[in-house]
Every structure is written in structure tokens, then in C-alpha cells.
CSV table of C-alpha atoms and ligand atoms in Angstrom, one decimal:
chain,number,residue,atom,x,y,z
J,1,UNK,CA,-63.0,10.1,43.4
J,2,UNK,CA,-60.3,9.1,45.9
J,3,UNK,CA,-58.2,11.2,47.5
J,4,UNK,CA,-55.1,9.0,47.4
J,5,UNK,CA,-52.3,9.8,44.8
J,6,UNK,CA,-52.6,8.2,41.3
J,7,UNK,CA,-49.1,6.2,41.9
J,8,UNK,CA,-50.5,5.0,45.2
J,9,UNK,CA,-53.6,3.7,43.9
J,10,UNK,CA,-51.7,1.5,41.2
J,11,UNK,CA,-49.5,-0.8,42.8
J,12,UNK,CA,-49.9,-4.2,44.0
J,13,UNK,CA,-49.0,-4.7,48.0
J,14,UNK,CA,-46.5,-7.0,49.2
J,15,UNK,CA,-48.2,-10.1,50.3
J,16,UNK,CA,-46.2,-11.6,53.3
J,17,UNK,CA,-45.5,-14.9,54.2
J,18,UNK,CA,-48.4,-15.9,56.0
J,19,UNK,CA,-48.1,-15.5,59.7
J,20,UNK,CA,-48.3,-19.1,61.8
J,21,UNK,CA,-51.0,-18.1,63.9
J,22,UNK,CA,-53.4,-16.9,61.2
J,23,UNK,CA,-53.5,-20.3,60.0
J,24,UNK,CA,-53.9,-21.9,63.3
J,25,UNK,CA,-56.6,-19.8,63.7
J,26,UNK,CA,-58.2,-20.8,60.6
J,27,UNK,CA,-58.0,-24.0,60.4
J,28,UNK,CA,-58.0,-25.0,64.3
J,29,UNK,CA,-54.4,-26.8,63.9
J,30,UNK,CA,-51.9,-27.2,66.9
J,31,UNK,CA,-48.8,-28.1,64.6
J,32,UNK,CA,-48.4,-25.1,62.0
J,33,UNK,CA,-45.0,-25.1,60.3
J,34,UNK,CA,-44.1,-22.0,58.6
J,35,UNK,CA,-41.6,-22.5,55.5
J,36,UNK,CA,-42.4,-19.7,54.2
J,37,UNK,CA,-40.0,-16.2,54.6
J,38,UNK,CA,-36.6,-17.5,54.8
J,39,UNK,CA,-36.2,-17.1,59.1
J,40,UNK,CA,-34.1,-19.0,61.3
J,41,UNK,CA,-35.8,-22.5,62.1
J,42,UNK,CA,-33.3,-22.6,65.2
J,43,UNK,CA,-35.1,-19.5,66.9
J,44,UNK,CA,-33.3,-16.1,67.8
J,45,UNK,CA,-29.8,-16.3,68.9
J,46,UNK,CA,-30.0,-17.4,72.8
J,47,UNK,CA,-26.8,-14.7,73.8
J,48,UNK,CA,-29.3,-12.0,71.4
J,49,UNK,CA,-31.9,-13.1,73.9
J,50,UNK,CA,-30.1,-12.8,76.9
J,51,UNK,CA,-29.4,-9.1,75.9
J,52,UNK,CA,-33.2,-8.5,75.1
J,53,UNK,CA,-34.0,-9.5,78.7
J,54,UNK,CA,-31.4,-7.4,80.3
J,55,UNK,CA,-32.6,-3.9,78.3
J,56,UNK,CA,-36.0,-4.4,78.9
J,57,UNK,CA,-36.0,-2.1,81.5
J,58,UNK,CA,-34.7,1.1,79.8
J,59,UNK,CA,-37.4,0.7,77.0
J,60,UNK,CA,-39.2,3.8,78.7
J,61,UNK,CA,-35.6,5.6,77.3
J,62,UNK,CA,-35.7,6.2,73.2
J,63,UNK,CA,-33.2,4.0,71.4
J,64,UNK,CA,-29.3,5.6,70.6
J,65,UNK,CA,-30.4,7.5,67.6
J,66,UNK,CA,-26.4,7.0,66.7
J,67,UNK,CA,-26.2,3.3,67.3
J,68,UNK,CA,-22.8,3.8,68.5
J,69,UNK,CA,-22.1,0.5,70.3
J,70,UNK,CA,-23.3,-1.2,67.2
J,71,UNK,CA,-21.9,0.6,64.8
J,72,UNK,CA,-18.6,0.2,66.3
J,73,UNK,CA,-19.0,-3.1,66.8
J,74,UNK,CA,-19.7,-3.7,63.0
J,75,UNK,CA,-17.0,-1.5,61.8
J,76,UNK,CA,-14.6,-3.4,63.6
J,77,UNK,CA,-15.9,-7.0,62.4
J,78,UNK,CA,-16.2,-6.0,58.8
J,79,UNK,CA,-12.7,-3.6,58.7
J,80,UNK,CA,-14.2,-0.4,57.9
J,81,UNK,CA,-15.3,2.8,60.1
J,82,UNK,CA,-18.5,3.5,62.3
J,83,UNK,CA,-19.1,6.1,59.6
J,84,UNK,CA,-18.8,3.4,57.1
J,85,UNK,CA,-22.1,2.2,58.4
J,86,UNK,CA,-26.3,3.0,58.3
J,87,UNK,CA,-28.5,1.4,60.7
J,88,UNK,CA,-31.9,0.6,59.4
J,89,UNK,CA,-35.2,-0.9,60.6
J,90,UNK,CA,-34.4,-4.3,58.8
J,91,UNK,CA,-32.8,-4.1,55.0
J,92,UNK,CA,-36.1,-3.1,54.2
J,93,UNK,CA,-35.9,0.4,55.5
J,94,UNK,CA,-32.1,0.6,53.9
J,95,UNK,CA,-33.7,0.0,50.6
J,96,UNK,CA,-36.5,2.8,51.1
J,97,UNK,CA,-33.8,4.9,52.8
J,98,UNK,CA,-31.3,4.8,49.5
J,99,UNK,CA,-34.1,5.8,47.2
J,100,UNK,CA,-35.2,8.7,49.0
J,101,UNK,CA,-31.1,10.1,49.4
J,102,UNK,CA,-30.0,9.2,45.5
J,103,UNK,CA,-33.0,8.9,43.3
J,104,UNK,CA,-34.7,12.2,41.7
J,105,UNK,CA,-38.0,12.2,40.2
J,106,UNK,CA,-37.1,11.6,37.0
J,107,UNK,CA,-34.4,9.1,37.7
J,108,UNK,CA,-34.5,5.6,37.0
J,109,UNK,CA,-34.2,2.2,39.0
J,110,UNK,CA,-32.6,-0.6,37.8
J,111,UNK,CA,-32.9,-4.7,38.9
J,112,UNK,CA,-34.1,-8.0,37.5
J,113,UNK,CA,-37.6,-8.9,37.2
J,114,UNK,CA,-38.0,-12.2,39.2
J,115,UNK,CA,-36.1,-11.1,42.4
J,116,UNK,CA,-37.1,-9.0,45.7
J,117,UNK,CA,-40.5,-7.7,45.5
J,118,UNK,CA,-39.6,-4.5,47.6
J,119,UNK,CA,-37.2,-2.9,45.2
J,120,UNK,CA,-40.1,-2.7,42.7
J,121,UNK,CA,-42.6,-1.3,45.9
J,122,UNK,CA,-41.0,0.8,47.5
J,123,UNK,CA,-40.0,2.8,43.9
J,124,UNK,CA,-43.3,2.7,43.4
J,125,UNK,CA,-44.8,4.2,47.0
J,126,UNK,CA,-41.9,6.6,46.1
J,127,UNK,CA,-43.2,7.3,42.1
J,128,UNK,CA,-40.1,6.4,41.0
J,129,UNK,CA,-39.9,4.4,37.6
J,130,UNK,CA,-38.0,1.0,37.8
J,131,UNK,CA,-37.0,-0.8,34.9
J,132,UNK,CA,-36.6,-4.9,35.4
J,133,UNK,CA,-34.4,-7.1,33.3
J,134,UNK,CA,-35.4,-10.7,32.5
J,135,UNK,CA,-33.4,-13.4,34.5
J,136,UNK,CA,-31.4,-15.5,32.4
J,137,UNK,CA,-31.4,-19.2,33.8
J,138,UNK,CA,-33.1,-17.6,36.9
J,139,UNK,CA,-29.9,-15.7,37.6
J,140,UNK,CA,-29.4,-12.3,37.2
J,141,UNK,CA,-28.0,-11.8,33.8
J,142,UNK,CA,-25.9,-8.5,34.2
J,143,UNK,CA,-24.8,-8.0,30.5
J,144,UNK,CA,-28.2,-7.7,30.0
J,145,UNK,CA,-28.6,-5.1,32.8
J,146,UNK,CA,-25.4,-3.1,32.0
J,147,UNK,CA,-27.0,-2.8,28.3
J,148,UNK,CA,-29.7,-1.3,29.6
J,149,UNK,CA,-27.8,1.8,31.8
J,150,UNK,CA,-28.5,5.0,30.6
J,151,UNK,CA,-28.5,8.6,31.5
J,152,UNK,CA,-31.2,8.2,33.8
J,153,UNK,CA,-30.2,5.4,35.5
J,154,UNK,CA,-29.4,5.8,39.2
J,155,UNK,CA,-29.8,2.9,41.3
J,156,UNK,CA,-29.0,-0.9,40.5
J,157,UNK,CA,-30.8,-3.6,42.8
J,158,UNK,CA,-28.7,-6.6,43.3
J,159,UNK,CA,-30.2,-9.2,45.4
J,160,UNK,CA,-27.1,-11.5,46.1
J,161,UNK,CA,-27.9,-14.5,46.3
J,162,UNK,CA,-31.3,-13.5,44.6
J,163,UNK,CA,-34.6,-14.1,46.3
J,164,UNK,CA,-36.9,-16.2,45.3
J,165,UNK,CA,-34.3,-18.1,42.9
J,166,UNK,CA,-31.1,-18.8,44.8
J,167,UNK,CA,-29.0,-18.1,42.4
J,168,UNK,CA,-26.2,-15.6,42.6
J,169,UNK,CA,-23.6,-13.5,40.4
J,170,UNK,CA,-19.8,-14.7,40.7
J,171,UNK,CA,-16.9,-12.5,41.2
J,172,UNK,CA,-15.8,-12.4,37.9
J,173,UNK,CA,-19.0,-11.8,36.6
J,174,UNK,CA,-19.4,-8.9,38.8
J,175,UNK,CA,-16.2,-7.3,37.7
J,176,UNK,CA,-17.0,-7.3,34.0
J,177,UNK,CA,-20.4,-5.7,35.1
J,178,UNK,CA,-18.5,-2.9,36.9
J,179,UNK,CA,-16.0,-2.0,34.7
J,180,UNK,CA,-16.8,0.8,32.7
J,181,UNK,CA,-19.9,1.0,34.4
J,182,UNK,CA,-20.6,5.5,34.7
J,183,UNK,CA,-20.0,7.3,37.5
J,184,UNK,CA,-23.2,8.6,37.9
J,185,UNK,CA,-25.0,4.9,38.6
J,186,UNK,CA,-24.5,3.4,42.5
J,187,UNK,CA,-24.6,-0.7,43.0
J,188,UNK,CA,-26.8,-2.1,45.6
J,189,UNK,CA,-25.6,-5.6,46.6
J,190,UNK,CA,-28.4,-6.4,48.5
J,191,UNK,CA,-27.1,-9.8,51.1
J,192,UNK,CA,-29.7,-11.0,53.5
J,193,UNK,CA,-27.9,-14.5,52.8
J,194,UNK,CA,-24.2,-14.3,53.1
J,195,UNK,CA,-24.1,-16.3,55.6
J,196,UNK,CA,-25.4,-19.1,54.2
J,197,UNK,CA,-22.7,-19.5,50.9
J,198,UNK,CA,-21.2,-22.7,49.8
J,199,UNK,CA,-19.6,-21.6,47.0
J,200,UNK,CA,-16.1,-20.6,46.4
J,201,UNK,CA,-16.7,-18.1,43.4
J,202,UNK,CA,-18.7,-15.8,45.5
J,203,UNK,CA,-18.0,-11.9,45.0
J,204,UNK,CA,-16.2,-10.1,48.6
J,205,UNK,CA,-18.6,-7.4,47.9
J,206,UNK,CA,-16.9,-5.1,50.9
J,207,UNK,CA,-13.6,-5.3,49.2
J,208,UNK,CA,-15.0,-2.9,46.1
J,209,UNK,CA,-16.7,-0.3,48.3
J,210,UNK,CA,-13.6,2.0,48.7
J,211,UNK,CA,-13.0,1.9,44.8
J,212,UNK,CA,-16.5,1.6,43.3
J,213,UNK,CA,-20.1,3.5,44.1
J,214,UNK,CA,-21.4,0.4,46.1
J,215,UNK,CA,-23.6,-0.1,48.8
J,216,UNK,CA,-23.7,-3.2,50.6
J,217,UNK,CA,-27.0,-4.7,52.6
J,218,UNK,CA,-27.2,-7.0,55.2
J,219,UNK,CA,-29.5,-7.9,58.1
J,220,UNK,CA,-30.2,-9.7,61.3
J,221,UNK,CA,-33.3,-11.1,59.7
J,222,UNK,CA,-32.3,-14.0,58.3
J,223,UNK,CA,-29.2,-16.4,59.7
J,224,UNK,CA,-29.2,-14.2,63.2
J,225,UNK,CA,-32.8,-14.8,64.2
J,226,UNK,CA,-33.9,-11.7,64.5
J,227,UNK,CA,-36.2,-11.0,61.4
J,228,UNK,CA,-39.3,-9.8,64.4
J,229,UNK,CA,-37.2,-7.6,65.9
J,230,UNK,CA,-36.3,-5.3,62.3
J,231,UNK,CA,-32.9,-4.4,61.3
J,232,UNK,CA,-30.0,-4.4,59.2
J,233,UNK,CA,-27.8,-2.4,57.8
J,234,UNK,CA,-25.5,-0.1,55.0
J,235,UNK,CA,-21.5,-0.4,54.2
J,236,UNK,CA,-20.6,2.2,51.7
J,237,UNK,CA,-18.0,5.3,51.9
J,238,UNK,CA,-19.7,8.4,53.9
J,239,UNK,CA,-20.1,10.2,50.7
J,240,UNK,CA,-23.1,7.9,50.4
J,241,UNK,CA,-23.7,7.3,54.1
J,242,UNK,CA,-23.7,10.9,55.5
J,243,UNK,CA,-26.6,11.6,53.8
J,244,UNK,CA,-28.3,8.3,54.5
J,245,UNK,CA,-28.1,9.6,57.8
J,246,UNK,CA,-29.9,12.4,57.1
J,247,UNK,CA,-32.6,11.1,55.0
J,248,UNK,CA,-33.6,8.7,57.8
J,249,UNK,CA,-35.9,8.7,61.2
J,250,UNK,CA,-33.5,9.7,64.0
J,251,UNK,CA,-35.2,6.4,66.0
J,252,UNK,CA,-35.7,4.2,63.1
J,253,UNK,CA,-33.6,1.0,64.7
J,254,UNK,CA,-35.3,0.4,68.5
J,255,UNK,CA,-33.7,-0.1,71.8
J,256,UNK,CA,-34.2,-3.8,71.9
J,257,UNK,CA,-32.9,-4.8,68.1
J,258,UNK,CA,-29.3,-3.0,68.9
J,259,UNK,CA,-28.8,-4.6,72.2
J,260,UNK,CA,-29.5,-8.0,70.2
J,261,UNK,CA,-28.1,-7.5,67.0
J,262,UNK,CA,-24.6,-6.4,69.7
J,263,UNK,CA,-24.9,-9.8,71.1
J,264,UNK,CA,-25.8,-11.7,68.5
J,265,UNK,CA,-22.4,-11.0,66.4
J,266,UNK,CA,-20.5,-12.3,69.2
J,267,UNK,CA,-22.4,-15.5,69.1
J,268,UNK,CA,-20.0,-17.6,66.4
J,269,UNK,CA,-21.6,-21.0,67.6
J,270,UNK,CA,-25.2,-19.8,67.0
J,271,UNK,CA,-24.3,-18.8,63.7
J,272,UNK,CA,-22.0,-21.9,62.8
J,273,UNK,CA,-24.7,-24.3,64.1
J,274,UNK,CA,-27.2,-22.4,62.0
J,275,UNK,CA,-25.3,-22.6,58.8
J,276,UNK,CA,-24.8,-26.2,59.8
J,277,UNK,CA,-28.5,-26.9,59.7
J,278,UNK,CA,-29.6,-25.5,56.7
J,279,UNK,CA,-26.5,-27.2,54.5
J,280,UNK,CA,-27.7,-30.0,55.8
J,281,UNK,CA,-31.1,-29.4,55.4
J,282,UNK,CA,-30.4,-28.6,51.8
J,283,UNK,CA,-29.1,-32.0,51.0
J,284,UNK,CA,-32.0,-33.7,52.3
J,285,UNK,CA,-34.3,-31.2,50.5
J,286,UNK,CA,-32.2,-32.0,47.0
J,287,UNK,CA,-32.4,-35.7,47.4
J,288,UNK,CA,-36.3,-35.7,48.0
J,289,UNK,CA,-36.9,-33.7,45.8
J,290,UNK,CA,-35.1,-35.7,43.3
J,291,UNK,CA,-36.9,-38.6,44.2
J,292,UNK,CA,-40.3,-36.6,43.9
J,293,UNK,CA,-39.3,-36.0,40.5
J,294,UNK,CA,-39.0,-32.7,40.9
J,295,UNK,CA,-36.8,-30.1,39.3
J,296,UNK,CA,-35.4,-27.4,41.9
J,297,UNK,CA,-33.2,-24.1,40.9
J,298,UNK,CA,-29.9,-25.2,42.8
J,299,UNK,CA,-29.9,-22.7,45.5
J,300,UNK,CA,-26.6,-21.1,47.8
J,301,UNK,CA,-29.1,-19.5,50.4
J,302,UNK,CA,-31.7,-20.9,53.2
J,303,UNK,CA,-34.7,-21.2,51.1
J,304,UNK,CA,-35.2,-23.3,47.2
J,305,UNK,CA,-37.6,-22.6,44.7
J,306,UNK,CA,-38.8,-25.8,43.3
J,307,UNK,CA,-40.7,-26.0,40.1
J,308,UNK,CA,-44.1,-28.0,40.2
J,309,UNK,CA,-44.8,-28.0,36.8
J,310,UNK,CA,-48.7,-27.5,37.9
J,311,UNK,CA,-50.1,-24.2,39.5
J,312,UNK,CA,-48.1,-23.7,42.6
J,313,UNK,CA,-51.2,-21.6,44.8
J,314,UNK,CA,-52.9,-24.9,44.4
J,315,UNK,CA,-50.2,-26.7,45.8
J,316,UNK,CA,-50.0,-24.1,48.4
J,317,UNK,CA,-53.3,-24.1,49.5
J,318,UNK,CA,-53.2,-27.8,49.7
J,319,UNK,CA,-50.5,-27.7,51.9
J,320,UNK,CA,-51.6,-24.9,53.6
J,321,UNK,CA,-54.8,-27.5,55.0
J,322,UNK,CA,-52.0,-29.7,56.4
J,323,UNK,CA,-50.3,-27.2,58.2
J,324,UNK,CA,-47.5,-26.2,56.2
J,325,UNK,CA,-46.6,-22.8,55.2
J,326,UNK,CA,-44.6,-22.7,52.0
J,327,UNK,CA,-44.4,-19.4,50.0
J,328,UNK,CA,-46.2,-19.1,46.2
J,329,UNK,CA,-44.9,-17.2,43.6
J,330,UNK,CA,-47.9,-15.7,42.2
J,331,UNK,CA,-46.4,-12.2,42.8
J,332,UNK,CA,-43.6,-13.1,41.8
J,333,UNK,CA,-44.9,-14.0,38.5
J,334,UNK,CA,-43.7,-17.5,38.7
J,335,UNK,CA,-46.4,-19.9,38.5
J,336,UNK,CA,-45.6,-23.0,38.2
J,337,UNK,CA,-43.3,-22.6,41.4
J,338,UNK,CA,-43.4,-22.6,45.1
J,339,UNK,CA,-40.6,-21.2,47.3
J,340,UNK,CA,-39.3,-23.5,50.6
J,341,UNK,CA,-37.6,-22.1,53.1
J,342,UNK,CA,-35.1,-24.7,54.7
J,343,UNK,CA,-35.9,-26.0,57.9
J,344,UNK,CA,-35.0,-28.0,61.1
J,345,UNK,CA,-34.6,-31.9,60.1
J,346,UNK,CA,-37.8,-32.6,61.6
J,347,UNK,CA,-39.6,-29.6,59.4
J,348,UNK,CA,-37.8,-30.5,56.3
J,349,UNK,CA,-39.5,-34.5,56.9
J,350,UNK,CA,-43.0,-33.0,57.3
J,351,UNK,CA,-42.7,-30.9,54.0
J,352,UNK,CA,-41.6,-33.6,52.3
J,353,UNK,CA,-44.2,-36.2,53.3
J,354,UNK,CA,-47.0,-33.7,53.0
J,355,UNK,CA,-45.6,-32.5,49.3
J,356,UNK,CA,-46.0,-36.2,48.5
J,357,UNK,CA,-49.5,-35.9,49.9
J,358,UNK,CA,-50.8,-33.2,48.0
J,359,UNK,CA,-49.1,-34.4,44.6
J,360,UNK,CA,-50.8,-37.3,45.3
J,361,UNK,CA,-47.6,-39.5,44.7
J,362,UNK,CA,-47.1,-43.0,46.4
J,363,UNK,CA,-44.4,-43.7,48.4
J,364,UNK,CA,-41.0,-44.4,45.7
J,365,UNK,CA,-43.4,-43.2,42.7
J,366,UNK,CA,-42.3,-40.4,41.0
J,367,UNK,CA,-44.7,-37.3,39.6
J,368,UNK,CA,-45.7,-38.1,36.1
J,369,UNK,CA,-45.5,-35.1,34.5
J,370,UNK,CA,-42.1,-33.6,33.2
J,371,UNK,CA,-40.3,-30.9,35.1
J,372,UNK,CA,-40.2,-27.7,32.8
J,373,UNK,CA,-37.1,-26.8,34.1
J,374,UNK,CA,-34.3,-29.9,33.9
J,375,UNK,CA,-31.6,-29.4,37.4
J,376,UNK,CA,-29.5,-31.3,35.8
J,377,UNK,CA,-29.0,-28.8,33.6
J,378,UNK,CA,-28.6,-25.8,36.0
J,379,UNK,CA,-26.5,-27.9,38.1
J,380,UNK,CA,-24.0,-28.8,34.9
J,381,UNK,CA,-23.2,-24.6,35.3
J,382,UNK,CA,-26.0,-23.4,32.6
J,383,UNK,CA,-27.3,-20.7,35.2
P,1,PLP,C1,-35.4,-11.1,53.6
P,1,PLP,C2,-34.8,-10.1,52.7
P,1,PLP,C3,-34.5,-8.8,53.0
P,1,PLP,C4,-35.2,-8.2,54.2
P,1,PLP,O1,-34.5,-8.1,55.3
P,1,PLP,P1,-35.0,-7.3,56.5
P,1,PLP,O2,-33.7,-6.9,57.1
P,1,PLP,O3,-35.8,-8.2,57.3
P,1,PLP,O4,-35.9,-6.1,56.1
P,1,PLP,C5,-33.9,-8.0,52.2
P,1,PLP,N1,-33.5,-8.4,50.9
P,1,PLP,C6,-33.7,-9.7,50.6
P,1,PLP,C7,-33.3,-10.1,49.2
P,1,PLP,C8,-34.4,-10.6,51.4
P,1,PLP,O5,-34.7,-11.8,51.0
């Protein structure tokens, strides 16, 4: 008999992208490529790095459990108040941290059910019952959620744009959802990818936070380079915050990540160039993939998830022996599908050619099987 709890004993673990050294290892390769959990292909922000270097000296010192100089910093970027804001070991934490504050025992979490694997985890780890909706043209289909608000419901998961589809919710989609919504329910907008939006029709999340229950996520993870170095953070009123405060580990966010995550907001020419990259990476990625005869979910982050129409560990496995790291969706419950993060030009090239590879294709032919999803079609404005 095992002494672990009966919740703990059920769930499935997050499977991580897999690390670029474990497959060098493996399979003795010098060039890896890892495509596989959305980072920066450009590297950490070079003023973030300069700031790492100057504090390592003071890491004998614990971290300022207050984050003050960040926290102020933020406040004043995003037009709100230091106490506006929660600190957390990467978004990650955040999410465990708002469970643990809002969620009883016998309250329920709500979110779609192809999106973020850790809203689904981290209930779970924390025995809470989570109720997915199914996505409607990969895209979080909100009447659908708001029908299924009750009593019990607490929390609402938002990823925004979503992860692992790349869709997102609009503005005026996201006021229907809110009106009327009860009292008693607070809205997670969960943004690891705000930086990357092309879109015009995207929802200011911020701008709702004074007059709705809504929590806004964001990290350093993704556009700032600094996904090793864990953290991210909260905007909500301190009704909500206060207690966040309390519910988390005095030194949950480490010495280095503040002094980088301070730097890094001041460096507009890292982030530019970065959001530079992977638009144009994205058009590159589009076009091939067209060619390839492959149908893609259009995407308005840093990563698309292109349907195969074969099994997608197959394909990942393949081009796992050729030193590319994609991302399956096995967990995810997709299939057919493989997730790409965009890359530098040169990365983008390599995934491309060694795609062609493993699907066997010749160069100009196209694969022969039909796409089960048609682009066209999401592209038209279906999703
Ligand atoms: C990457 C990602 C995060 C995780 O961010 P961390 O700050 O690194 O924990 C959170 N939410 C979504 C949807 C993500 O894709």
C-alpha cells in the first residue's frame, strides 16, 4: 500500500520540453536545436545579463522578500500600484499561488481542455476538481464556459493567447463573457505572450482589473529570456493581492531573477528585436508550411501548432534523431499535432528541411494525405 495520498497517486506529470543536453547526450549530436517550450531563440536580454553579473556577489544575502525595486518598477510601467502587484517563481507559481488563496475544497476550477497543462496539475496536486470546456475552432469558446458557471465555480483559467493552439479571445468577446458573469467567480487571464500580438482586436486585459475580479499573469519567461531564471508575476486589486502575499514563500522570486527581470524592462531594443524575429519567423514558418502541405492553426504568439494528419510522437521522435526538438501533443490530447516554437532564421531553415525529411517529401512535392484541419478556413475568421 503506498503511503502517498489517493489524489497524488492519480495524476499524470507534466512532461517538459526536452532539455538540449539530454538529447545530445543521447544521441552524441553537437548541433541540437530545441523548438520545443516557447523561449527566446535570441538568448536572455544582454542589459538582464549585465545585472546578473553585477549581483552575483550578494547571492550569500536572501533575495528582497518585498521585491520593492521591481515591484515599483512594474507598477509604474503598467499604471497601477506596487500593491497592485505579486511576484512569483515564474507564472507557474502565480497559478499554484491563486489556487491555494481563492479555491476551497469543494470549489471548482474552470478552463478549456486543450490549453496549459498546469492549470489542470496543479488543481490536482492541490485535490481540487477542474472542469474543462471543449475548444471550439481551437479557441476558447467562452459561451460555452460562462454556461457552465455555477455555484461552485471559483476560478476561470484563461490562457491568452492559448497554449498549445495560438489562438486567442477578442475584446468584444471577452466583454460578453464578463458581463453578468457572478460575483463570487475571479478571471485568470493568464499572458505569457503579450508581447508577441499582431492583432488589433486583442482584449487590454489591465484596463478591466479595477472594475471586474481579474487577475492578470505575465512572465519573463517567454519574450524577456529569462524562462531559467523563474518568474513572473500578478496585476489584480489588493483585495486579491494581499492575500496572495500571504499564501506565498517569503523567498519564492531569487536574488538574481529581480535584478534581471529590473533590467530587462528597460531593455525596449531587446524586446523590439525579439518581437521582430519571431513575426518574421512566423511568415517563413506559414509559407513552408504551406508548401509542405500542411495545415497550421494561425497563431498570434511565438510558437504554432501544425497538424500532421499522421501520429505527431512519430514525427517527433523522427526529428528528435536529427537533432531537432519540437514539442508533441500527446498530453495534450492532440495527436495528430506537433507544437513549434518559432525560431532564429537559421533554426526556422533547419526545421523546415528536416520536417521535409522525416515526411519523406521531395523537394516542391507536397504531402499526400489531406490536412484534417483546412487554414484556409481558420484564417477566413472561423476560429
Ligand atoms: C510558458 C507559459 C507559462 C509559464 O511561465 P513561467 O513564468 O515560466 O512559469 C504560463 N502560462 C502559459 C500559458 C505558458 O505558455
Amino acid at each position: 500500500m503506498s503511503l502517498v495520498r489517493k489524489h497524488i497517486l492519480k495524476i499524470d506529470p507534466y512532461e517538459a520540453g526536452k532539455p538540449i543536453d539530454e538529447i545530445k547526450r543521447q544521441l552524441g549530436f553537437k548541433e541540437v536545436i530545441k523548438l520545443a517550450s516557447n523561449e527566446n531563440p535570441l538568448g536572455p536580454s544582454p542589459k538582464a545579463l549585465e545585472a546578473i553579473r553585477k549581483n552575483l556577489k550578494l547571492i550569500n544575502r536572501y533575495p528582497d522578500s518585498q521585491g520593492f525595486y521591481l515591484k515599483r518598477k512594474l507598477a509604474k510601467a503598467l499604471n497601477f500600484e506596487p500593491a497592485n502587484i505579486v511576484l512569483g517563481n515564474g507564472s507557474d507559481e502565480l497559478i499554484d499561488i491563486l489556487i491555494k488563496t481563492f479555491v476551497e475544497e469543494d470549489e471548482h476550477i474552470l478552463t478549456a481542455d486543450f490549453t496549459f497543462l498546469e492549470y489542470k496539475i496543479i488543481s490536482q496536486v492541490k485535490a481540487r476538481t477542474v472542469i474543462t470546456v471543449p475548444l471550439k475552432y481551437f479557441k476558447y469558446d467562452l459561451e460555452a464556459i460562462k454556461r457552465k458557471v455555477d455555484k461552485k465555480t471559483k476560478l476561470i483559467f484563461i490562457s491568452n493567447p492559448n497554449n498549445p493552439t495560438g489562438t486567442y479571445v477578442t475584446k468584444y468577446e471577452l466583454e460578453e463573457f464578463m458581463r453578468d458573469l457572478p460575483e463570487t467567480v475571479l478571471l485568470v487571464f493568464d499572458e505569457a505572450y503579450n508581447t508577441f500580438i499582431d492583432v488589433n482586436d486583442f482584449p487590454n486585459s489591465l484596463s478591466y482589473i479595477r472594475s471586474k475580479n481579474v487577475v492578470v499573469l505575465r512572465t519573463f519567461s517567454k519574450a524577456y529570456g529569462l524562462a531559467g531564471l523563474r518568474i513572473g508575476f500578478a496585476v489584480a486589486r489588493p483585495e486579491f493581492t494581499s492575500y496572495m502575499e500571504i499564501a506565498r514563500q517569503p523567498f519564492n522570486v531569487n536574488l538574481l531573477a529581480q535584478a534581471a527581470a529590473i533590467a530587462a524592462l528597460d531593455d525596449k531594443k531587446f524586446l523590439s528585436k525579439s518581437r521582430r524575429v519571431i513575426l518574421e519567423g512566423k511568415d517563413y514558418l506559414y509559407d513552408n508550411l504551406t508548401r509542405l502541405g500542411l495545415a497550421y492553426v494561425p497563431s498570434v504568439s511565438n510558437f504554432i501548432l501544425i497538424d500532421l494528419a499522421r501520429d505527431g510522437v512519430e514525427v517527433f521522435n523522427k526529428m528528435l534523431k536529427f537533432g531537432v526538438i519540437v514539442r508533441d501533443m500527446k498530453q495534450y490530447g492532440l495527436k495528430n499535432f506537433i507544437r513549434v516554437t518559432i525560431g532564429t532564421k537559421k533554426e526556422n531553415e533547419r526545421f523546415i528541411k528536416v520536417l521535409r525529411k522525416v515526411l519523406r517529401l521531395a523537394d516542391g512535392e507536397t504531402q499526400d494525405q489531406f490536412p484534417t484541419i483546412k487554414s484556409k478556413e481558420l484564417r477566413r475568421g472561423k476560429r
